[in-house]
């Protein structure tokens, strides 16, 4: 199924104002039964920019769409050249205080689960378990012909071998791991095929314009139904893939609380929006609740 990608939204009317008081977050988490829905804003403190916040990547970059990727070889060459370079930086990103706090809340039994719109794997790296990756993960690659899945690190080695000396300087890295490169920098970058069938390889992520697999959506809906409350962290909720769960919770009378500096498409459905930076806010909340949070000095697993 293909859909027209939604990259931005304009409020239809006056949105409720946000607050700078973190106490509603503490009250929500203290009651337990919380389902977390996270977005790109949670990973900005790890050096990965978001799409729509101040300095967001959409101001300079149009993400690859499923339609463009599947339509032509040149689009795939451009994508894989940019993604191959971006992966070197993206793959080195480490969880920040916000990720570590979410993991700590989970260990304390305050969460019923985590749904993330991010493809960076940082929730799991911080220690969160049973994370639903709504949009997939850049750690994996899938063949569009035979469906075989493989590790991204294996593809990175193959691309490096096929493109010796490829090391242009990127203007920036985007939330999808895509580096900003000009067509001249992409040059004649060589794309490698599936080792099983020779088909087209794609990162195992949901591109803009591509539908989230129905079984994954239904699993998330079940998590929303089972939760006492929904806590949205760092998502503008512009795309329906995440907004639908906020709407579902609101229709059921389940409280929704959003932590995001900027207004979101889901504000009208929320009890309130806390307009504060995520890492410091979640760390403060953890301290108030007596929840110990790792300081991030432990060696990566």
mmCIF file of C-alpha atoms in Angstrom:
data_model
loop_
_atom_site.group_PDB
_atom_site.id
_atom_site.type_symbol
_atom_site.label_atom_id
_atom_site.label_comp_id
_atom_site.label_asym_id
_atom_site.label_seq_id
_atom_site.Cartn_x
_atom_site.Cartn_y
_atom_site.Cartn_z
ATOM 1 C CA UNK A 1 0.000 0.000 0.000
ATOM 2 C CA UNK A 2 1.341 3.430 -0.938
ATOM 3 C CA UNK A 3 0.283 6.691 0.646
ATOM 4 C CA UNK A 4 1.000 10.339 0.037
ATOM 5 C CA UNK A 5 3.720 11.225 2.566
ATOM 6 C CA UNK A 6 2.876 13.845 5.201
ATOM 7 C CA UNK A 7 5.904 16.003 5.940
ATOM 8 C CA UNK A 8 4.307 18.960 7.704
ATOM 9 C CA UNK A 9 1.080 20.196 9.235
ATOM 10 C CA UNK A 10 -0.546 23.531 10.051
ATOM 11 C CA UNK A 11 -2.719 23.910 13.168
ATOM 12 C CA UNK A 12 -6.366 24.436 12.237
ATOM 13 C CA UNK A 13 -6.941 26.597 15.308
ATOM 14 C CA UNK A 14 -5.489 27.718 18.612
ATOM 15 C CA UNK A 15 -3.617 24.927 20.381
ATOM 16 C CA UNK A 16 -3.573 24.682 24.184
ATOM 17 C CA UNK A 17 -0.392 26.183 25.632
ATOM 18 C CA UNK A 18 2.363 24.007 27.029
ATOM 19 C CA UNK A 19 3.700 24.114 30.575
ATOM 20 C CA UNK A 20 7.254 24.210 31.909
ATOM 21 C CA UNK A 21 6.306 22.338 35.081
ATOM 22 C CA UNK A 22 7.613 18.707 35.052
ATOM 23 C CA UNK A 23 5.296 17.630 37.889
ATOM 24 C CA UNK A 24 2.582 16.245 35.564
ATOM 25 C CA UNK A 25 5.188 13.848 34.136
ATOM 26 C CA UNK A 26 6.179 12.723 37.628
ATOM 27 C CA UNK A 27 2.554 12.228 38.621
ATOM 28 C CA UNK A 28 1.838 10.184 35.505
ATOM 29 C CA UNK A 29 4.882 7.938 35.882
ATOM 30 C CA UNK A 30 4.429 7.602 39.618
ATOM 31 C CA UNK A 31 1.010 6.049 39.013
ATOM 32 C CA UNK A 32 2.516 3.364 36.756
ATOM 33 C CA UNK A 33 0.910 1.621 33.798
ATOM 34 C CA UNK A 34 2.498 4.085 31.350
ATOM 35 C CA UNK A 35 3.017 3.349 27.658
ATOM 36 C CA UNK A 36 5.782 5.472 26.090
ATOM 37 C CA UNK A 37 5.605 6.664 22.481
ATOM 38 C CA UNK A 38 8.903 8.260 21.469
ATOM 39 C CA UNK A 39 9.997 10.285 18.449
ATOM 40 C CA UNK A 40 13.083 11.865 16.933
ATOM 41 C CA UNK A 41 13.230 14.598 19.570
ATOM 42 C CA UNK A 42 14.342 12.041 22.155
ATOM 43 C CA UNK A 43 17.528 11.337 20.176
ATOM 44 C CA UNK A 44 18.652 14.913 19.484
ATOM 45 C CA UNK A 45 20.758 14.921 22.658
ATOM 46 C CA UNK A 46 22.614 11.920 21.184
ATOM 47 C CA UNK A 47 23.651 14.040 18.205
ATOM 48 C CA UNK A 48 20.922 12.842 15.844
ATOM 49 C CA UNK A 49 18.835 15.804 14.600
ATOM 50 C CA UNK A 50 15.062 15.670 14.478
ATOM 51 C CA UNK A 51 12.921 16.458 11.458
ATOM 52 C CA UNK A 52 10.865 19.456 12.516
ATOM 53 C CA UNK A 53 12.299 21.148 15.603
ATOM 54 C CA UNK A 54 14.551 24.177 15.577
ATOM 55 C CA UNK A 55 17.184 23.428 12.944
ATOM 56 C CA UNK A 56 15.346 20.233 11.971
ATOM 57 C CA UNK A 57 16.502 18.377 8.883
ATOM 58 C CA UNK A 58 13.352 19.096 6.862
ATOM 59 C CA UNK A 59 14.541 22.693 6.531
ATOM 60 C CA UNK A 60 17.345 21.483 4.239
ATOM 61 C CA UNK A 61 16.527 17.882 3.320
ATOM 62 C CA UNK A 62 13.627 15.947 1.784
ATOM 63 C CA UNK A 63 13.604 12.368 3.089
ATOM 64 C CA UNK A 64 13.643 9.482 0.641
ATOM 65 C CA UNK A 65 10.143 8.198 -0.109
ATOM 66 C CA UNK A 66 9.207 4.607 -0.849
ATOM 67 C CA UNK A 67 7.912 5.669 -4.247
ATOM 68 C CA UNK A 68 11.208 7.291 -5.249
ATOM 69 C CA UNK A 69 13.324 4.443 -3.887
ATOM 70 C CA UNK A 70 11.453 1.758 -5.816
ATOM 71 C CA UNK A 71 11.053 3.812 -9.005
ATOM 72 C CA UNK A 72 14.630 4.103 -10.196
ATOM 73 C CA UNK A 73 18.207 2.973 -9.887
ATOM 74 C CA UNK A 74 19.567 6.525 -9.648
ATOM 75 C CA UNK A 75 17.429 7.274 -6.589
ATOM 76 C CA UNK A 76 18.693 4.101 -4.914
ATOM 77 C CA UNK A 77 22.296 4.985 -5.754
ATOM 78 C CA UNK A 78 21.826 8.410 -4.186
ATOM 79 C CA UNK A 79 20.139 6.932 -1.117
ATOM 80 C CA UNK A 80 22.712 4.214 -0.459
ATOM 81 C CA UNK A 81 25.664 6.569 -0.990
ATOM 82 C CA UNK A 82 24.248 9.006 1.538
ATOM 83 C CA UNK A 83 23.116 6.297 3.940
ATOM 84 C CA UNK A 84 26.437 4.427 3.744
ATOM 85 C CA UNK A 85 28.294 7.565 4.761
ATOM 86 C CA UNK A 86 25.725 8.534 7.399
ATOM 87 C CA UNK A 87 25.803 5.073 8.958
ATOM 88 C CA UNK A 88 29.399 5.604 10.080
ATOM 89 C CA UNK A 89 28.265 8.497 12.280
ATOM 90 C CA UNK A 90 24.767 7.254 13.053
ATOM 91 C CA UNK A 91 26.044 3.880 14.199
ATOM 92 C CA UNK A 92 28.335 5.523 16.751
ATOM 93 C CA UNK A 93 25.528 7.445 18.503
ATOM 94 C CA UNK A 94 25.064 6.540 22.159
ATOM 95 C CA UNK A 95 21.948 6.708 24.374
ATOM 96 C CA UNK A 96 21.429 10.002 26.165
ATOM 97 C CA UNK A 97 19.934 10.795 29.569
ATOM 98 C CA UNK A 98 16.409 10.583 28.172
ATOM 99 C CA UNK A 99 16.890 7.051 26.835
ATOM 100 C CA UNK A 100 18.535 5.972 30.092
ATOM 101 C CA UNK A 101 15.669 7.427 32.140
ATOM 102 C CA UNK A 102 13.068 5.578 30.051
ATOM 103 C CA UNK A 103 15.011 2.350 30.595
ATOM 104 C CA UNK A 104 15.136 3.056 34.339
ATOM 105 C CA UNK A 105 11.361 3.634 34.496
ATOM 106 C CA UNK A 106 10.921 0.294 32.748
ATOM 107 C CA UNK A 107 13.170 -1.517 35.224
ATOM 108 C CA UNK A 108 11.173 0.039 38.050
ATOM 109 C CA UNK A 109 7.961 -1.459 36.638
ATOM 110 C CA UNK A 110 6.353 1.906 35.827
ATOM 111 C CA UNK A 111 5.980 1.241 32.096
ATOM 112 C CA UNK A 112 3.820 -1.226 30.184
ATOM 113 C CA UNK A 113 5.954 -0.822 27.064
ATOM 114 C CA UNK A 114 7.779 1.453 24.639
ATOM 115 C CA UNK A 115 6.749 2.239 21.064
ATOM 116 C CA UNK A 116 9.372 4.227 19.184
ATOM 117 C CA UNK A 117 9.154 5.990 15.851
ATOM 118 C CA UNK A 118 12.956 6.135 15.816
ATOM 119 C CA UNK A 119 15.138 3.771 13.784
ATOM 120 C CA UNK A 120 18.347 4.283 15.775
ATOM 121 C CA UNK A 121 18.122 1.443 18.332
ATOM 122 C CA UNK A 122 19.061 3.766 21.201
ATOM 123 C CA UNK A 123 16.237 2.642 23.499
ATOM 124 C CA UNK A 124 17.560 -0.910 23.397
ATOM 125 C CA UNK A 125 21.153 0.282 23.771
ATOM 126 C CA UNK A 126 20.074 2.078 26.958
ATOM 127 C CA UNK A 127 18.580 -1.122 28.356
ATOM 128 C CA UNK A 128 14.876 -0.869 27.479
ATOM 129 C CA UNK A 129 13.287 -4.230 26.722
ATOM 130 C CA UNK A 130 10.401 -5.250 24.447
ATOM 131 C CA UNK A 131 10.641 -2.056 22.398
ATOM 132 C CA UNK A 132 8.301 -1.912 19.406
ATOM 133 C CA UNK A 133 10.165 -0.295 16.506
ATOM 134 C CA UNK A 134 7.205 1.228 14.699
ATOM 135 C CA UNK A 135 9.272 2.301 11.696
ATOM 136 C CA UNK A 136 11.810 -0.531 11.767
ATOM 137 C CA UNK A 137 15.556 -0.275 12.336
ATOM 138 C CA UNK A 138 18.577 0.827 10.335
ATOM 139 C CA UNK A 139 20.436 -2.131 11.856
ATOM 140 C CA UNK A 140 18.753 -4.426 9.341
ATOM 141 C CA UNK A 141 18.434 -4.683 5.560
ATOM 142 C CA UNK A 142 15.650 -6.406 3.616
ATOM 143 C CA UNK A 143 15.502 -7.639 0.018
ATOM 144 C CA UNK A 144 12.444 -6.380 -1.850
ATOM 145 C CA UNK A 145 12.433 -9.495 -4.049
ATOM 146 C CA UNK A 146 12.945 -12.499 -1.753
ATOM 147 C CA UNK A 147 12.356 -10.873 1.651
ATOM 148 C CA UNK A 148 15.696 -12.038 3.096
ATOM 149 C CA UNK A 149 16.901 -9.939 6.018
ATOM 150 C CA UNK A 150 20.535 -9.348 6.930
ATOM 151 C CA UNK A 151 22.622 -7.214 9.267
ATOM 152 C CA UNK A 152 23.441 -3.678 8.228
ATOM 153 C CA UNK A 153 27.058 -4.126 9.290
ATOM 154 C CA UNK A 154 27.422 -6.848 6.649
ATOM 155 C CA UNK A 155 26.065 -4.560 3.948
ATOM 156 C CA UNK A 156 28.372 -1.774 5.147
ATOM 157 C CA UNK A 157 31.372 -4.053 4.578
ATOM 158 C CA UNK A 158 30.160 -4.973 1.089
ATOM 159 C CA UNK A 159 29.524 -1.339 0.138
ATOM 160 C CA UNK A 160 32.948 -0.303 1.446
ATOM 161 C CA UNK A 161 34.578 -3.023 -0.669
ATOM 162 C CA UNK A 162 32.614 -1.991 -3.769
ATOM 163 C CA UNK A 163 33.438 1.703 -3.246
ATOM 164 C CA UNK A 164 37.063 1.961 -2.062
ATOM 165 C CA UNK A 165 38.064 5.458 -1.063
ATOM 166 C CA UNK A 166 34.498 6.757 -0.828
ATOM 167 C CA UNK A 167 34.737 9.346 1.963
ATOM 168 C CA UNK A 168 33.111 12.667 1.004
ATOM 169 C CA UNK A 169 32.484 15.284 3.691
ATOM 170 C CA UNK A 170 28.767 15.492 4.476
ATOM 171 C CA UNK A 171 27.005 18.738 5.298
ATOM 172 C CA UNK A 172 25.005 16.979 8.020
ATOM 173 C CA UNK A 173 23.335 13.780 9.209
ATOM 174 C CA UNK A 174 19.555 13.310 9.273
ATOM 175 C CA UNK A 175 17.225 11.361 11.622
ATOM 176 C CA UNK A 176 17.018 8.506 9.113
ATOM 177 C CA UNK A 177 20.810 8.130 9.014
ATOM 178 C CA UNK A 178 20.985 9.829 5.628
ATOM 179 C CA UNK A 179 23.980 12.143 5.078
ATOM 180 C CA UNK A 180 23.629 15.392 3.131
ATOM 181 C CA UNK A 181 25.622 14.916 -0.087
ATOM 182 C CA UNK A 182 25.500 16.625 -3.456
ATOM 183 C CA UNK A 183 25.004 14.655 -6.679
ATOM 184 C CA UNK A 184 28.650 15.329 -7.478
ATOM 185 C CA UNK A 185 29.709 13.741 -4.186
ATOM 186 C CA UNK A 186 27.494 10.708 -4.843
ATOM 187 C CA UNK A 187 29.161 10.308 -8.239
ATOM 188 C CA UNK A 188 29.114 6.743 -9.568
ATOM 189 C CA UNK A 189 28.650 5.086 -6.178
ATOM 190 C CA UNK A 190 28.113 1.340 -6.650
ATOM 191 C CA UNK A 191 25.049 -0.302 -5.072
ATOM 192 C CA UNK A 192 25.298 -4.018 -4.263
ATOM 193 C CA UNK A 193 22.427 -6.511 -4.717
ATOM 194 C CA UNK A 194 20.939 -9.129 -2.424
ATOM 195 C CA UNK A 195 23.392 -11.996 -1.960
ATOM 196 C CA UNK A 196 20.562 -14.547 -1.991
ATOM 197 C CA UNK A 197 18.701 -13.598 -5.161
ATOM 198 C CA UNK A 198 20.329 -10.527 -6.692
ATOM 199 C CA UNK A 199 17.311 -8.363 -5.836
ATOM 200 C CA UNK A 200 17.070 -4.761 -4.611
ATOM 201 C CA UNK A 201 18.121 -4.132 -1.006
ATOM 202 C CA UNK A 202 16.320 -1.636 1.207
ATOM 203 C CA UNK A 203 16.911 -0.689 4.837
ATOM 204 C CA UNK A 204 14.394 -2.477 7.032
ATOM 205 C CA UNK A 205 12.646 0.766 7.852
ATOM 206 C CA UNK A 206 9.322 2.314 6.876
ATOM 207 C CA UNK A 207 10.051 5.096 4.405
ATOM 208 C CA UNK A 208 7.843 8.160 4.055
ATOM 209 C CA UNK A 209 4.939 7.125 1.835
ATOM 210 C CA UNK A 210 5.118 3.497 2.991
ATOM 211 C CA UNK A 211 2.635 1.852 5.342
ATOM 212 C CA UNK A 212 3.570 0.399 8.713
ATOM 213 C CA UNK A 213 2.908 -3.381 8.596
ATOM 214 C CA UNK A 214 -0.682 -4.032 9.804
ATOM 215 C CA UNK A 215 0.325 -6.654 12.396
ATOM 216 C CA UNK A 216 2.744 -4.160 13.963
ATOM 217 C CA UNK A 217 0.013 -1.508 14.072
ATOM 218 C CA UNK A 218 -2.419 -3.893 15.749
ATOM 219 C CA UNK A 219 0.227 -4.885 18.306
ATOM 220 C CA UNK A 220 0.677 -1.211 19.174
ATOM 221 C CA UNK A 221 -3.067 -0.693 19.398
ATOM 222 C CA UNK A 222 -3.232 -3.565 21.879
ATOM 223 C CA UNK A 223 -0.512 -1.905 23.964
ATOM 224 C CA UNK A 224 -2.517 1.340 23.981
ATOM 225 C CA UNK A 225 -5.630 -0.523 25.116
ATOM 226 C CA UNK A 226 -3.707 -2.141 27.982
ATOM 227 C CA UNK A 227 -2.069 1.079 29.216
ATOM 228 C CA UNK A 228 -3.282 3.334 31.995
ATOM 229 C CA UNK A 229 -1.789 6.388 30.281
ATOM 230 C CA UNK A 230 0.217 7.360 27.203
ATOM 231 C CA UNK A 231 3.401 9.428 27.493
ATOM 232 C CA UNK A 232 4.655 10.945 24.220
ATOM 233 C CA UNK A 233 8.337 11.909 24.215
ATOM 234 C CA UNK A 234 9.868 14.084 21.513
ATOM 235 C CA UNK A 235 7.415 13.580 18.662
ATOM 236 C CA UNK A 236 5.636 16.259 16.653
ATOM 237 C CA UNK A 237 3.019 13.581 15.820
ATOM 238 C CA UNK A 238 2.869 14.985 12.292
ATOM 239 C CA UNK A 239 2.600 11.584 10.629
ATOM 240 C CA UNK A 240 -0.436 9.395 11.218
ATOM 241 C CA UNK A 241 1.708 6.378 12.163
ATOM 242 C CA UNK A 242 2.140 7.822 15.662
ATOM 243 C CA UNK A 243 -0.812 10.214 15.899
ATOM 244 C CA UNK A 244 -3.327 7.378 15.529
ATOM 245 C CA UNK A 245 -2.293 5.952 18.906
ATOM 246 C CA UNK A 246 -2.758 9.319 20.601
ATOM 247 C CA UNK A 247 -6.215 9.588 19.063
ATOM 248 C CA UNK A 248 -7.015 6.031 20.108
ATOM 249 C CA UNK A 249 -6.011 6.736 23.705
ATOM 250 C CA UNK A 250 -7.991 9.982 23.803
ATOM 251 C CA UNK A 251 -11.129 8.314 22.438
ATOM 252 C CA UNK A 252 -10.867 5.656 25.149
ATOM 253 C CA UNK A 253 -10.453 8.261 27.887
ATOM 254 C CA UNK A 254 -6.826 7.236 28.528
ATOM 255 C CA UNK A 255 -4.800 10.291 29.634
ATOM 256 C CA UNK A 256 -2.194 11.487 27.128
ATOM 257 C CA UNK A 257 0.746 13.636 28.196
ATOM 258 C CA UNK A 258 3.244 15.049 25.696
ATOM 259 C CA UNK A 259 6.802 16.198 26.424
ATOM 260 C CA UNK A 260 7.968 18.236 23.444
ATOM 261 C CA UNK A 261 9.345 21.750 23.242
ATOM 262 C CA UNK A 262 7.254 22.695 20.201
ATOM 263 C CA UNK A 263 3.488 22.336 19.609
ATOM 264 C CA UNK A 264 2.428 18.981 18.181
ATOM 265 C CA UNK A 265 -0.400 17.675 16.069
ATOM 266 C CA UNK A 266 -1.629 15.770 19.123
ATOM 267 C CA UNK A 267 -1.785 18.647 21.615
ATOM 268 C CA UNK A 268 -5.566 18.926 21.400
ATOM 269 C CA UNK A 269 -5.873 15.305 22.558
ATOM 270 C CA UNK A 270 -3.479 15.667 25.512
ATOM 271 C CA UNK A 271 -4.033 16.557 29.137
ATOM 272 C CA UNK A 272 -1.069 18.884 28.716
ATOM 273 C CA UNK A 273 2.184 19.351 26.826
ATOM 274 C CA UNK A 274 5.357 19.905 28.840
ATOM 275 C CA UNK A 275 7.581 22.255 26.837
ATOM 276 C CA UNK A 276 10.954 21.264 28.285
ATOM 277 C CA UNK A 277 14.083 19.449 27.035
ATOM 278 C CA UNK A 278 13.694 15.713 27.417
ATOM 279 C CA UNK A 279 16.962 14.558 28.980
ATOM 280 C CA UNK A 280 17.005 16.991 31.927
ATOM 281 C CA UNK A 281 13.239 16.694 32.445
ATOM 282 C CA UNK A 282 13.170 12.901 32.604
ATOM 283 C CA UNK A 283 16.269 12.855 34.822
ATOM 284 C CA UNK A 284 14.594 15.323 37.200
ATOM 285 C CA UNK A 285 11.423 13.251 37.247
ATOM 286 C CA UNK A 286 13.414 10.085 37.981
ATOM 287 C CA UNK A 287 15.111 11.799 40.919
ATOM 288 C CA UNK A 288 11.753 12.933 42.322
ATOM 289 C CA UNK A 289 10.421 9.380 42.096
ATOM 290 C CA UNK A 290 13.575 7.857 43.589
ATOM 291 C CA UNK A 291 14.292 5.915 40.405
ATOM 292 C CA UNK A 292 18.034 5.287 39.877
ATOM 293 C CA UNK A 293 19.246 6.158 36.349
ATOM 294 C CA UNK A 294 22.514 4.933 34.844
ATOM 295 C CA UNK A 295 24.998 7.741 34.333
ATOM 296 C CA UNK A 296 26.027 6.507 30.897
ATOM 297 C CA UNK A 297 29.611 5.658 31.864
ATOM 298 C CA UNK A 298 29.145 1.899 31.564
ATOM 299 C CA UNK A 299 30.826 0.297 28.545
ATOM 300 C CA UNK A 300 28.469 -0.410 25.617
ATOM 301 C CA UNK A 301 27.122 -3.962 25.504
#
